[in-house]
Amino acid sequence: MYDWNALWHEREAYRTGFDIHHNDANELADALRAKLIHPAAHPEEVAVYENDDRYILAGHAGGLQLLEVLKHGLFDITLRFVTEDEGQNVPLPYVEIHVDNLATEEQAVWRGEARLDDEGRIWVGKRTLDENVLPAMPFDELSFTDNAEFREALARVWHEDLPQLRPLIEAWFHHGGAAPAHEEPAHYGDADRVQQICDRYAEIVRREQALLSRQFSDDELRLIAGVIAGIHFDSAASCRGVWLAVEARIIDDELDQQFQIDSEALLGKLKNLSYAQEVALIEALSPLQA
C-alpha cells in the first residue's frame, strides 16, 4: 500500500485543523464517519481513515491536523516503448500508456502503433510527436477519466516524457529493431555518457517497479525473491524467463502452498512480463545479483 507518512509530509499545504476534545489520532472514526484502516503506532506517525471516495490522514503537527486525499487523485501513469511481442495484437513497435489506481482498484491501457514516415517523423497512433497534440485516449473504463488532474498528468506524459523516447524509437527503425552486424558498438568510456545511460536505466527500472508493485501481492513477491536469491544473473540474457525458475521451484518444493498463493495466476503474470519488467523485478528483489 501507500507510504502514508510520506504522503502526509508531501501534501503539507492541504492539511486542515480539526476541533475535538481529545488528542488521539486513532479515535476519530465516529467523528469522521470513516473506517480506521491504518492506526498510528507512534505519535509521530499518521492514522489513516477511509470512506467511499477518500482517505483521511490524521497526524500531530502543532495540534491534531487532517489531510483528505481523494482516491481518484492517487493514480499512476506508466509509459513504455514496447518492441517485443506480448500478445496484445498491436503491430510492433508500439507505445503503451498504462494507468493504475490502487485506491479505486482501476486499471486501463492505451496502445498506439509507432511508425517512422518517409520524412523522418515519428507517428504514435494517429499523431506525430512534432504535432504536440494529444491523441484521443478516452480511458472510458476509468471513473476519473474526465478529472482535470488526470488529464493534465496524461498530457505531461505525452508532451514531456514521450519525446524523451525519440532516440530509442528512431534507433529501432533505423536498425530494424537491432544494431546492424557491421556497426561498431557504441563507445561508453566517456563518464558523462556512462552517467546518462545509468540515469536512463534507473528511470526505466523505477517506472517498471512502480507498475509491478501493483501487479504482485506481497506473498507473491516473497516467493519470487526466495527463488531468484540463488540465481546468478551473469548476463543481460540471463534475466529473461524468470517464470521458468519459479515454476520449477513450485513443482519441486511446493512453494505455492508454503506462501499460500495461486500458482497458475502467479505464473501467468510472470509469463506476460516484458524484458524490462523482468529486469526491474530482479533489481527490486535481488539487487546484489542483478
GROMACS .gro file of N, CA, C and O in nm, residues 227-235 238-239 282 286 288-290:
model
   64
  227VAL      N    1   1.312  -1.749  -0.475
  227VAL     CA    2   1.359  -1.828  -0.589
  227VAL      C    3   1.484  -1.767  -0.651
  227VAL      O    4   1.585  -1.836  -0.674
  228ILE      N    5   1.480  -1.637  -0.677
  228ILE     CA    6   1.591  -1.576  -0.751
  228ILE      C    7   1.711  -1.545  -0.662
  228ILE      O    8   1.818  -1.510  -0.713
  229ALA      N    9   1.695  -1.562  -0.529
  229ALA     CA   10   1.807  -1.538  -0.439
  229ALA      C   11   1.924  -1.631  -0.470
  229ALA      O   12   2.040  -1.595  -0.448
  230GLY      N   13   1.894  -1.750  -0.521
  230GLY     CA   14   2.000  -1.845  -0.551
  230GLY      C   15   2.042  -1.848  -0.696
  230GLY      O   16   2.114  -1.939  -0.739
  231ILE      N   17   2.000  -1.747  -0.773
  231ILE     CA   18   2.032  -1.743  -0.916
  231ILE      C   19   2.131  -1.630  -0.942
  231ILE      O   20   2.113  -1.518  -0.892
  232HIS      N   21   2.232  -1.657  -1.021
  232HIS     CA   22   2.329  -1.554  -1.059
  232HIS      C   23   2.297  -1.507  -1.201
  232HIS      O   24   2.303  -1.585  -1.297
  233PHE      N   25   2.263  -1.380  -1.213
  233PHE     CA   26   2.231  -1.322  -1.343
  233PHE      C   27   2.358  -1.260  -1.400
  233PHE      O   28   2.384  -1.140  -1.387
  234ASP      N   29   2.437  -1.345  -1.463
  234ASP     CA   30   2.569  -1.303  -1.508
  234ASP      C   31   2.565  -1.223  -1.638
  234ASP      O   32   2.660  -1.152  -1.670
  235SER      N   33   2.458  -1.237  -1.714
  235SER     CA   34   2.450  -1.165  -1.842
  235SER      C   35   2.312  -1.105  -1.856
  235SER      O   36   2.218  -1.140  -1.783
  238SER      N   37   2.044  -1.359  -1.933
  238SER     CA   38   2.004  -1.449  -1.825
  238SER      C   39   1.886  -1.396  -1.744
  238SER      O   40   1.827  -1.470  -1.665
  239CYS      N   41   1.852  -1.268  -1.763
  239CYS     CA   42   1.740  -1.208  -1.689
  239CYS      C   43   1.606  -1.247  -1.749
  239CYS      O   44   1.501  -1.220  -1.689
  282ILE      N   45   1.398  -0.824  -1.096
  282ILE     CA   46   1.525  -0.876  -1.043
  282ILE      C   47   1.597  -0.768  -0.963
  282ILE      O   48   1.651  -0.793  -0.855
  286SER      N   49   1.643  -0.887  -0.600
  286SER     CA   50   1.777  -0.942  -0.583
  286SER      C   51   1.881  -0.842  -0.635
  286SER      O   52   1.957  -0.871  -0.727
  288LEU      N   53   2.162  -0.724  -0.539
  288LEU     CA   54   2.305  -0.750  -0.531
  288LEU      C   55   2.353  -0.843  -0.641
  288LEU      O   56   2.472  -0.847  -0.673
  289GLN      N   57   2.258  -0.919  -0.702
  289GLN     CA   58   2.296  -1.013  -0.806
  289GLN      C   59   2.254  -0.966  -0.945
  289GLN      O   60   2.288  -1.028  -1.042
  290ALA      N   61   2.175  -0.860  -0.954
  290ALA     CA   62   2.122  -0.816  -1.084
  290ALA      C   63   2.232  -0.759  -1.170
  290ALA      O   64   2.332  -0.712  -1.123
   0.00000   0.00000   0.00000
